[in-house]
PDB file of C-alpha atoms in Angstrom:
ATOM      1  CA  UNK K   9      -8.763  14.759 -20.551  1.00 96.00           C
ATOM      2  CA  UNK K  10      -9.271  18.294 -19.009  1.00 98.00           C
ATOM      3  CA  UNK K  11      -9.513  20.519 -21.975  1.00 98.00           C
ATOM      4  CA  UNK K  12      -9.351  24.721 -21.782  1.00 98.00           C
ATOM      5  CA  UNK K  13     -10.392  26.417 -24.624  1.00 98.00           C
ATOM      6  CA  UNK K  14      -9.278  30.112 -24.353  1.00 97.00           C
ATOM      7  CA  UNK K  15     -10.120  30.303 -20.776  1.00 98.00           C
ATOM      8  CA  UNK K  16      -9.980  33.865 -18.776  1.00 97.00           C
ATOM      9  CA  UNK K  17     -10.660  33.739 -15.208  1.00 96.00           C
ATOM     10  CA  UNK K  18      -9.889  34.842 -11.514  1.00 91.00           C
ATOM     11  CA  UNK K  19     -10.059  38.865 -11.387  1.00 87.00           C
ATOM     12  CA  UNK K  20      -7.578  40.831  -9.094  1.00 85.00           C
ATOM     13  CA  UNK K  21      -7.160  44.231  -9.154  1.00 82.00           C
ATOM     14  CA  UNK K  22      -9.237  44.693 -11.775  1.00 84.00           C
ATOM     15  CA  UNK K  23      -7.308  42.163 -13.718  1.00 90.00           C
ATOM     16  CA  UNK K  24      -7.681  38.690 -14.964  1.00 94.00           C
ATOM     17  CA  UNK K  25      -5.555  35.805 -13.108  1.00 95.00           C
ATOM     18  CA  UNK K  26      -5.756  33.289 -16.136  1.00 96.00           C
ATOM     19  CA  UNK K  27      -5.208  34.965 -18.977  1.00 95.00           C
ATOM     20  CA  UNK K  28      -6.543  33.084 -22.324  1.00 95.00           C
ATOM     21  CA  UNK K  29      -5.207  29.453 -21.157  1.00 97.00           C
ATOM     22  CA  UNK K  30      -5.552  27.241 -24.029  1.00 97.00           C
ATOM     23  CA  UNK K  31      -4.394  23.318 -23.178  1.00 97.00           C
ATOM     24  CA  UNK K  32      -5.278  19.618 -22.954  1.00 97.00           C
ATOM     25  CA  UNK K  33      -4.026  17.990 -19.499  1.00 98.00           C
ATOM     26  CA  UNK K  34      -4.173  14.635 -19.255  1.00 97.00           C
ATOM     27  CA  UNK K  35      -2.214  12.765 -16.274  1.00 97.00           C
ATOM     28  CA  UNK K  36       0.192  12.040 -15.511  1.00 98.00           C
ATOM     29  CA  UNK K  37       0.790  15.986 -15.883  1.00 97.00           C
ATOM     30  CA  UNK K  38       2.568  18.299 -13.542  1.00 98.00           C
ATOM     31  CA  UNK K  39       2.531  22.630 -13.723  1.00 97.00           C
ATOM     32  CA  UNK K  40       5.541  24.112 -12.821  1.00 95.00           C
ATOM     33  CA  UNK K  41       5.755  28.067 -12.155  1.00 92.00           C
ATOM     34  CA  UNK K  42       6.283  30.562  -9.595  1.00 89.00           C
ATOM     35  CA  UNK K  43       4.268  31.295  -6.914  1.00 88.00           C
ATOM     36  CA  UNK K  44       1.318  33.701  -7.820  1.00 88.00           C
ATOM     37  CA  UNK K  45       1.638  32.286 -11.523  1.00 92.00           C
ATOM     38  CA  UNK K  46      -1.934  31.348 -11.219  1.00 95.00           C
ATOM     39  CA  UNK K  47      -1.597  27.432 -10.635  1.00 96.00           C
ATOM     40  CA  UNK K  48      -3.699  27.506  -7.952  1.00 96.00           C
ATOM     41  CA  UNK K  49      -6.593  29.197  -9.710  1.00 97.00           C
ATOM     42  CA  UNK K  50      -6.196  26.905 -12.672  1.00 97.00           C
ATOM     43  CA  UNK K  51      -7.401  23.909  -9.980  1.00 97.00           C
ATOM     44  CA  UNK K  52     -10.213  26.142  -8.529  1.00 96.00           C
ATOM     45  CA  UNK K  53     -11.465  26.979 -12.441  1.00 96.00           C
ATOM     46  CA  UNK K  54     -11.699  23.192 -12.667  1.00 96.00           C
ATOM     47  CA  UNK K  55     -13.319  22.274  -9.650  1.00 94.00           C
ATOM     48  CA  UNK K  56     -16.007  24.939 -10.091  1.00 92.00           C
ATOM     49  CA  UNK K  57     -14.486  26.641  -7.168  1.00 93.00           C
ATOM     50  CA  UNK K  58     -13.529  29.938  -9.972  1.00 95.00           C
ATOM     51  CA  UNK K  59     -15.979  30.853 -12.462  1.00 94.00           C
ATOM     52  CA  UNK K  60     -14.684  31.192 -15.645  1.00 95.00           C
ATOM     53  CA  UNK K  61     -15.363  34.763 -17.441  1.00 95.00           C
ATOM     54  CA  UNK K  62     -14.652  33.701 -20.808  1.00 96.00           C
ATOM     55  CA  UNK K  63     -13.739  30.730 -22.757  1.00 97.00           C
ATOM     56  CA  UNK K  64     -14.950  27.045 -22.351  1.00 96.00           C
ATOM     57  CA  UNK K  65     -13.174  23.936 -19.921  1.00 97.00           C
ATOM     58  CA  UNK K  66     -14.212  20.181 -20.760  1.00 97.00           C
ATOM     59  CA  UNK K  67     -13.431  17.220 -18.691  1.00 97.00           C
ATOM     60  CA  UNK K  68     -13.772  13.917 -21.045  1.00 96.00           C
ATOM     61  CA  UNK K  69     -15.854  16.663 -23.430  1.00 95.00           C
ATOM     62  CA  UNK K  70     -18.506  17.328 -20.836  1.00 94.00           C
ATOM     63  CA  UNK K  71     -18.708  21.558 -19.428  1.00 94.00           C
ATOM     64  CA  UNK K  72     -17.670  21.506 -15.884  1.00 92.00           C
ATOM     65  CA  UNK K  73     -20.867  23.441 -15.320  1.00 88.00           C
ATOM     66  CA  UNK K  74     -23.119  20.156 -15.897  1.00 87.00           C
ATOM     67  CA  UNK K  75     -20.400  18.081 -13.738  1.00 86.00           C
ATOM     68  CA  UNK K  76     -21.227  19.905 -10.438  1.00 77.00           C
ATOM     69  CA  UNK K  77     -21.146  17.577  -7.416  1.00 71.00           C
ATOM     70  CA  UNK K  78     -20.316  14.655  -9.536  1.00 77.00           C
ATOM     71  CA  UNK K  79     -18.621  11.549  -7.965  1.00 77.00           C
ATOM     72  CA  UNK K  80     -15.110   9.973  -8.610  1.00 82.00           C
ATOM     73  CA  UNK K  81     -14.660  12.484 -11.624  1.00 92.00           C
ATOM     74  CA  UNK K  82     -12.021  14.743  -9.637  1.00 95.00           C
ATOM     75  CA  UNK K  83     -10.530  15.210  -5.976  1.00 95.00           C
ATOM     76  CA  UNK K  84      -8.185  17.319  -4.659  1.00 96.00           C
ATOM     77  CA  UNK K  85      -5.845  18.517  -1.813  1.00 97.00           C
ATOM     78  CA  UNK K  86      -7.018  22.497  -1.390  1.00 96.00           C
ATOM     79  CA  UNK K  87      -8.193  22.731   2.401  1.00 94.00           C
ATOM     80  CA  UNK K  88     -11.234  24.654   1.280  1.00 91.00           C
ATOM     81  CA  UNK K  89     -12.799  21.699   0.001  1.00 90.00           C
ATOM     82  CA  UNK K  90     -12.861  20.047   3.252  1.00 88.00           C
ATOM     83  CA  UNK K  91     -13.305  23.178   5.924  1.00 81.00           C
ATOM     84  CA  UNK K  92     -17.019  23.062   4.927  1.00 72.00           C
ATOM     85  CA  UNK K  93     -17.180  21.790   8.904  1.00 75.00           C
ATOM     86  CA  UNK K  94     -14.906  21.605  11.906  1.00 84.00           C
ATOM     87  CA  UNK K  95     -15.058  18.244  12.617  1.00 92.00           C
ATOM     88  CA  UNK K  96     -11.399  15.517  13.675  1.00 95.00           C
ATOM     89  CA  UNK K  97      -9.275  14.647  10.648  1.00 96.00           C
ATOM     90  CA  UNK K  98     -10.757  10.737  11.182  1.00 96.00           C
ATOM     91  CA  UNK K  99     -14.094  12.106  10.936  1.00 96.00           C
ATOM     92  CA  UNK K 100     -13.536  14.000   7.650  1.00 95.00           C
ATOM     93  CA  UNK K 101     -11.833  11.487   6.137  1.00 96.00           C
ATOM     94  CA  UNK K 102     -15.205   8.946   7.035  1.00 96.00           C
ATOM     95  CA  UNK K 103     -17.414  11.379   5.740  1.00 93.00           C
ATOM     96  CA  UNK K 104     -15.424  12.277   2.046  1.00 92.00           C
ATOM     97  CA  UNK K 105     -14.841   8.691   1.746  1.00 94.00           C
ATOM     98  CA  UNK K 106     -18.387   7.536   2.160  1.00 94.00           C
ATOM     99  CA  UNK K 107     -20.098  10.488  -0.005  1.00 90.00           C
ATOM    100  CA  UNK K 108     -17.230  10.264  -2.754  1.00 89.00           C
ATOM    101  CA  UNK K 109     -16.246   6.420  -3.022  1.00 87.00           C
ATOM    102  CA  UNK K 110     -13.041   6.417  -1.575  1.00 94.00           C
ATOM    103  CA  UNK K 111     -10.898   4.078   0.743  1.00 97.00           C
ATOM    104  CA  UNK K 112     -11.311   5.079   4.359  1.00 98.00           C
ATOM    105  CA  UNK K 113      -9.222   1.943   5.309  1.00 98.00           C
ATOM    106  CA  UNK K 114      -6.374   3.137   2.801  1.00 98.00           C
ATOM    107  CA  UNK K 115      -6.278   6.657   4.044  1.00 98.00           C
ATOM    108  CA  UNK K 116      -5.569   5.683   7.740  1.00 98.00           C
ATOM    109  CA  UNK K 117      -3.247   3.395   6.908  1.00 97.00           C
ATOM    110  CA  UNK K 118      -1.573   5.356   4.889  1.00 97.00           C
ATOM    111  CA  UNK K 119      -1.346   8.266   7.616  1.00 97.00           C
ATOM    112  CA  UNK K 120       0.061   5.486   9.949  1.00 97.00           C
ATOM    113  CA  UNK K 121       2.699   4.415   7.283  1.00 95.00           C
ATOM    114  CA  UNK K 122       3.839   7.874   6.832  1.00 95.00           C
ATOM    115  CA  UNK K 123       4.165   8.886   9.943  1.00 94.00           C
ATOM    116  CA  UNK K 124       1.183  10.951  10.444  1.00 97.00           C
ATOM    117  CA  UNK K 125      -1.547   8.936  12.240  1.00 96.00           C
ATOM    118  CA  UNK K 126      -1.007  10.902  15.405  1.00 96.00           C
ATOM    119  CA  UNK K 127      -2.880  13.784  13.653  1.00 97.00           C
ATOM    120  CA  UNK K 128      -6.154  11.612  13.161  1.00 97.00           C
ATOM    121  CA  UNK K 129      -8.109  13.186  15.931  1.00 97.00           C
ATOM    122  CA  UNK K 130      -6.401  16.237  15.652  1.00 96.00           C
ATOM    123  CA  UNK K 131      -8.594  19.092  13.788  1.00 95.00           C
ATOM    124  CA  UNK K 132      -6.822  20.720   9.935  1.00 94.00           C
ATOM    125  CA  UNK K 133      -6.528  24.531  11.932  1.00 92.00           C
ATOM    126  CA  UNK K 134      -4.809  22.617  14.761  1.00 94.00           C
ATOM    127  CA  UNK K 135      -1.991  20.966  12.687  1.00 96.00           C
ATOM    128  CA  UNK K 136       1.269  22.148  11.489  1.00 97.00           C
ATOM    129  CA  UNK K 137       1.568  23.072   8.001  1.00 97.00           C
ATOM    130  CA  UNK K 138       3.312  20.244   6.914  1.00 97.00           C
ATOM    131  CA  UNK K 139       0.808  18.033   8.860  1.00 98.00           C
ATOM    132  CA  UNK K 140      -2.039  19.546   7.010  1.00 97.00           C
ATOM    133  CA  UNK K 141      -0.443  19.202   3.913  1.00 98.00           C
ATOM    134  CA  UNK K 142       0.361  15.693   4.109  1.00 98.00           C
ATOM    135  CA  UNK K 143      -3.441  14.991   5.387  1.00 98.00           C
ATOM    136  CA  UNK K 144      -5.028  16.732   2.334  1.00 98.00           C
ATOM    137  CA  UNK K 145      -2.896  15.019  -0.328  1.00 98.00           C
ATOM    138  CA  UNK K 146      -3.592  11.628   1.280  1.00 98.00           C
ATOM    139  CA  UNK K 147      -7.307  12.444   1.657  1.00 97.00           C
ATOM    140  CA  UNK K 148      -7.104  13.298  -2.402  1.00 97.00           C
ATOM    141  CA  UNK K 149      -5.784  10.119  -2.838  1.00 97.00           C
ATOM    142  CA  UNK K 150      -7.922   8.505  -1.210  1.00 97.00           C
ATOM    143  CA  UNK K 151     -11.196   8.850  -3.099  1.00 94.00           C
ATOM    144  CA  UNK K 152     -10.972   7.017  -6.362  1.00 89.00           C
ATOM    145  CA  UNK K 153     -11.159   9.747  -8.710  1.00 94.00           C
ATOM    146  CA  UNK K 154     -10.291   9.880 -12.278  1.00 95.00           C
ATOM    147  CA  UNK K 155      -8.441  13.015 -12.106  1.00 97.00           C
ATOM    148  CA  UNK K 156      -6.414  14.019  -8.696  1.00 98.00           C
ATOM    149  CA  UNK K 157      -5.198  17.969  -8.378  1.00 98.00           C
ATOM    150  CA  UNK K 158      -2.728  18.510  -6.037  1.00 98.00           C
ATOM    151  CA  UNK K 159      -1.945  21.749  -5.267  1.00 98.00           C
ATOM    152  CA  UNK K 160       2.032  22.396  -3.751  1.00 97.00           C
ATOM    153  CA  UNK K 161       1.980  18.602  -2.404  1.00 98.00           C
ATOM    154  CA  UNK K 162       5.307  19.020  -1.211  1.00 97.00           C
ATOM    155  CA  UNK K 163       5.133  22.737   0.669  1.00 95.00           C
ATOM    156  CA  UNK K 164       5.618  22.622   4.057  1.00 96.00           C
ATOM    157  CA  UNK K 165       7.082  18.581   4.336  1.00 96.00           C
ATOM    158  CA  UNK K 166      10.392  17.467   5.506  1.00 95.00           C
ATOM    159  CA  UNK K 167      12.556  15.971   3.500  1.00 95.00           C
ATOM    160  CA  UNK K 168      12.101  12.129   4.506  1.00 95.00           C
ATOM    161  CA  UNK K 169       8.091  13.130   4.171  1.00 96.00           C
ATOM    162  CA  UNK K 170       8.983  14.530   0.601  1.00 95.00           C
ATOM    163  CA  UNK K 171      10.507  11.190  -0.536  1.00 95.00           C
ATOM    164  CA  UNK K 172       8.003   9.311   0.849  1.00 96.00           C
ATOM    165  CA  UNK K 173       4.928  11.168  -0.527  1.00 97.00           C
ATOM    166  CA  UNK K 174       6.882  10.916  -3.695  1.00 96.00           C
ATOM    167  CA  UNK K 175       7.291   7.890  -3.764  1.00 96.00           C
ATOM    168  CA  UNK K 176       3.358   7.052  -3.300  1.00 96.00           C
ATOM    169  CA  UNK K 177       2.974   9.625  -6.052  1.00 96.00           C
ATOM    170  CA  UNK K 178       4.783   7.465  -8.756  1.00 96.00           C
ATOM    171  CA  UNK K 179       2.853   4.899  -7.699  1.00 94.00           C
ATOM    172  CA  UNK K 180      -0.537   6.739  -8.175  1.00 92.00           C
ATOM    173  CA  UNK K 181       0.824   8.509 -11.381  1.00 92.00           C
ATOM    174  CA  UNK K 182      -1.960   7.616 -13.507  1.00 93.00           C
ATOM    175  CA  UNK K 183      -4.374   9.565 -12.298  1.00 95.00           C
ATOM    176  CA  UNK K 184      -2.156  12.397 -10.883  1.00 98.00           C
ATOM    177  CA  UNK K 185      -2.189  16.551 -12.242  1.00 98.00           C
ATOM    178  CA  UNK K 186       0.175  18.318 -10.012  1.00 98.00           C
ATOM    179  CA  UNK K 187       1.291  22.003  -9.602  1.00 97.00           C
ATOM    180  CA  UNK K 188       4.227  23.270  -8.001  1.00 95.00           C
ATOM    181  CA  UNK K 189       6.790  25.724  -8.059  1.00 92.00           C
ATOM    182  CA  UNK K 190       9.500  23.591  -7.090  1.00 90.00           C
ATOM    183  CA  UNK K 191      11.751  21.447  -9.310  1.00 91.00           C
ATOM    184  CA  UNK K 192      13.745  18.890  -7.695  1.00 91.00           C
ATOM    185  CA  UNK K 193      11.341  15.912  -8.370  1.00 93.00           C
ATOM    186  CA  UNK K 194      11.487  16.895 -12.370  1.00 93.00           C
ATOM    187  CA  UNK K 195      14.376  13.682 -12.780  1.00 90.00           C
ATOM    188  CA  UNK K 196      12.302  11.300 -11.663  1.00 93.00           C
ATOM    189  CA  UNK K 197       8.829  12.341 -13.625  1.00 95.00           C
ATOM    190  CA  UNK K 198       9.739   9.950 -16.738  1.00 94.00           C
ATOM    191  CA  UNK K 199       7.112   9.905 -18.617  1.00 94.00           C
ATOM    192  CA  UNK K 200       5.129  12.811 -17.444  1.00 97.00           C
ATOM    193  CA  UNK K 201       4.195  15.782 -19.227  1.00 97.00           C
ATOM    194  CA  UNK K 202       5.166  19.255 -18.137  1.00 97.00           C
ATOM    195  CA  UNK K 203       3.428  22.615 -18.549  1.00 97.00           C
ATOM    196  CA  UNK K 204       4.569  26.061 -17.472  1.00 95.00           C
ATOM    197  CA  UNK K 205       2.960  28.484 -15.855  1.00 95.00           C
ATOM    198  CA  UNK K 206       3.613  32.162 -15.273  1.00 93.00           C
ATOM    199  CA  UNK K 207       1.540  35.877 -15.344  1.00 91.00           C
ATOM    200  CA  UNK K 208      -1.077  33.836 -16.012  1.00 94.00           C
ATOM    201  CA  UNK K 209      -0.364  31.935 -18.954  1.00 95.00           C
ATOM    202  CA  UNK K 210       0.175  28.154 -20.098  1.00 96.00           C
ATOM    203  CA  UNK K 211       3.169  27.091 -22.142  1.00 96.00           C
ATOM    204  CA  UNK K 212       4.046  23.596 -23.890  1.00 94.00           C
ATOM    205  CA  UNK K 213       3.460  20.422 -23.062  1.00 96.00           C
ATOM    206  CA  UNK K 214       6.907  19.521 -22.697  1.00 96.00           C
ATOM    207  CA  UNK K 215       8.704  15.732 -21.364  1.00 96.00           C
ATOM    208  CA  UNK K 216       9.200  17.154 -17.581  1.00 95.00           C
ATOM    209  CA  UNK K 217      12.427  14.475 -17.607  1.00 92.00           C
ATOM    210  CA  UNK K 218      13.659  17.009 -20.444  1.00 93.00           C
ATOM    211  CA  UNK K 219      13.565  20.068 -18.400  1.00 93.00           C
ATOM    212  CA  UNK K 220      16.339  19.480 -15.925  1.00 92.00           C
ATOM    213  CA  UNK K 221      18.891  19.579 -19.003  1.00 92.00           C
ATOM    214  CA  UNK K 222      17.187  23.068 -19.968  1.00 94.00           C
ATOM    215  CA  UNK K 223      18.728  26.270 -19.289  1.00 92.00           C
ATOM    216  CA  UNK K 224      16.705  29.745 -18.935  1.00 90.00           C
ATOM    217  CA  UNK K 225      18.441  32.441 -21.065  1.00 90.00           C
ATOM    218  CA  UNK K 226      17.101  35.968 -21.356  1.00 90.00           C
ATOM    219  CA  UNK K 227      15.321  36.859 -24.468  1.00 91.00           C
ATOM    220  CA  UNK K 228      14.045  34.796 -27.125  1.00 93.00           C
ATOM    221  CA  UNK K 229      16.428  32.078 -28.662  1.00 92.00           C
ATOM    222  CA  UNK K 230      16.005  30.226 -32.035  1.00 91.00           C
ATOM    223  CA  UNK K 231      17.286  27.208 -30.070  1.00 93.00           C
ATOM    224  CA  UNK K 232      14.804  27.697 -27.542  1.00 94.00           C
ATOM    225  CA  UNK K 233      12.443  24.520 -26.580  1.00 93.00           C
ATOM    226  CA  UNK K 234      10.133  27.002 -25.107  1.00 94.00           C
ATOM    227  CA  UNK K 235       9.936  30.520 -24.955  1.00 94.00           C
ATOM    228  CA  UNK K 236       7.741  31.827 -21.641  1.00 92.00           C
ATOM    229  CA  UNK K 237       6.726  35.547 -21.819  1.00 90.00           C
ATOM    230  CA  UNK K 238       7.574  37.297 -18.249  1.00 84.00           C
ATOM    231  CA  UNK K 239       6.517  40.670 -17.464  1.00 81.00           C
ATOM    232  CA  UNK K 240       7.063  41.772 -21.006  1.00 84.00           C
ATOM    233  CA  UNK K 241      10.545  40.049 -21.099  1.00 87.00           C
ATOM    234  CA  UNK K 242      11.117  36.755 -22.431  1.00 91.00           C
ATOM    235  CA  UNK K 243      12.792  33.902 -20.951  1.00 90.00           C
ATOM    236  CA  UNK K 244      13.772  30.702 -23.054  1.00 93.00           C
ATOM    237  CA  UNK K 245      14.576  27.445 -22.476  1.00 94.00           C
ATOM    238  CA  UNK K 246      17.191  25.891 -24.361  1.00 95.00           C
ATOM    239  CA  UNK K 247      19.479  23.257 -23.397  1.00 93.00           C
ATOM    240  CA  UNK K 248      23.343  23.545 -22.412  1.00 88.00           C
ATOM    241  CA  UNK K 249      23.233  27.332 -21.809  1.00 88.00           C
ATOM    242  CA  UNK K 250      21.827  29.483 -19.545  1.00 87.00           C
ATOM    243  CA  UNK K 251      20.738  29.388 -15.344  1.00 87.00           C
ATOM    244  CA  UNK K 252      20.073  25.093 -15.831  1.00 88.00           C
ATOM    245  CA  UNK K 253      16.722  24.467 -14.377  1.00 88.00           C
ATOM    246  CA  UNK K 254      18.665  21.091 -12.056  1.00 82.00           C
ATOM    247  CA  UNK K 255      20.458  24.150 -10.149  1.00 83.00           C
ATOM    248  CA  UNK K 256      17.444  26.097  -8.975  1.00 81.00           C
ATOM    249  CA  UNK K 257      15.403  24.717  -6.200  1.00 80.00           C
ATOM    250  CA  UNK K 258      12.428  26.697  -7.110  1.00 80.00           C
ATOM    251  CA  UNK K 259      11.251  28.243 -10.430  1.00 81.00           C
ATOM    252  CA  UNK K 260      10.597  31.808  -8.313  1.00 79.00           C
ATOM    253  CA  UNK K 261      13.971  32.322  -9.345  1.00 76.00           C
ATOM    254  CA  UNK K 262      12.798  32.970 -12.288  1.00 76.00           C
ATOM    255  CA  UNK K 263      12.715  36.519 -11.729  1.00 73.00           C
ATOM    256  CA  UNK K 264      16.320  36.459 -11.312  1.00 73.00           C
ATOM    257  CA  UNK K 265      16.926  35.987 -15.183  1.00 68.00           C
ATOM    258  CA  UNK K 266      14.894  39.243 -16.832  1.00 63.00           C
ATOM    259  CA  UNK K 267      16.366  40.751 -13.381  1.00 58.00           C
ATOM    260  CA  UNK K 268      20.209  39.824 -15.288  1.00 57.00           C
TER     261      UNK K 268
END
């Protein structure tokens, strides 16, 4: 379990990205929020990519600071983990594979299966988004991690490359923590738990399969299931009324309720 205890962290402008995030994640978890929520920066707190300023995060009740460079704990798809050199996709994929026990084998054939082994020689600032993005999550995947962050798995992919990458996901589920702002796959996440993300802060857990029969109302609701703080408006989620999350392809919309 990846525990946060109070946790303040990422400064922009002067001000702090993560704002007091208090939560237990434990897969198979997914974040949902807007972009510029601060999703990304939770992963990078984790992975020692962020330090934190204040406040504590455990994985399985060790400090990430004494887990530095430790194998098969976590893995994850953010390019800056693997830019380190400019070297062919197949040779990346050899070298994070062999340092981090993973499954070279597994990774190419998984690039050939979803349509993406024409990229293997290809270098990631030569590819397409969506080829990039496809690469990463499968070179996550790969390595047999406890934990595996995926950051926006879906951006960038095509629709039959969505349905196939989700379908691998479900199958991987166990192991997964996934952030993203868009909600379409909510349905089929039975089972998973669901947090929300936005200016910074954490809300729930919440049964993600529960959230497409949630509508976001403005203001604070004594029926509410949760009730997110948004640039000093509130927004809550309570079912049969309100914008219903299953219409809204991506929760940057948001916005458009305090906007009402």
């Amino acid at each position: 379990m990846i525990v946060f205890e109070g946790v303040v962290a990422g400064y922009v402008k002067g001000r702090p990205v993560l704002r007091g995030i208090t939560a237990s994640l434990k897969p198979p978890c997914i974040i949902l929020g807007p972009n510029g929520a601060g999703k990304t920066t939770l992963f990078r707190v984790i992975l020692g990519l962020t330090p934190v300023s204040s406040g504590r995060v455990t994985i399985d009740g060790r400090d990430i600071d004494s887990l530095v460079g430790a194998v098969g704990l976590v893995s994850t798809n953010l390019r800056e983990v693997y830019t380190l050199l400019s070297l062919p996709l197949r040779d990346i994929a050899k070298l994070y594979t062999a340092i981090c026990n993973g499954d070279y084998e597994w990774f190419v054939n998984m690039m050939d299966e979803l349509g993406f082994g024409r990229i293997l020689a290809a270098r990631l600032h030569k590819m397409s988004a969506g080829e990039r993005r496809m690469a990463l999550n499968l070179l996550a995947l790969s390595i047999k991690s406890k934990y595996v962050l995926l950051d926006e798995p879906f951006e960038n992919l095509d629709p039959r490359s969505r349905a196939r990458l989700m379908k691998l996901l479900l199958s991987n589920s166990g192991r997964l923590i996934i952030n993203t702002h868009a909600t379409w796959l909510l349905e089929r996440l039975e089972g998973w738990k669901a947090y929300i993300m936005v200016s910074g802060k954490l809300y729930g857990p919440i049964e993600a399969s529960k959230l497409p029969r949630l509508g976001l109302v403005k203001g604070r609701s004594s029926k509410a299931e949760l009730v997110l703080e948004v640039d000093g408006s509130y927004v809550s989620l309570v079912q049969g009324a309100g914008m219903p999350i299953s219409n809204i392809d991506s929760l940057d919309r948001l916005y458009e309720v305090i906007a009402l």
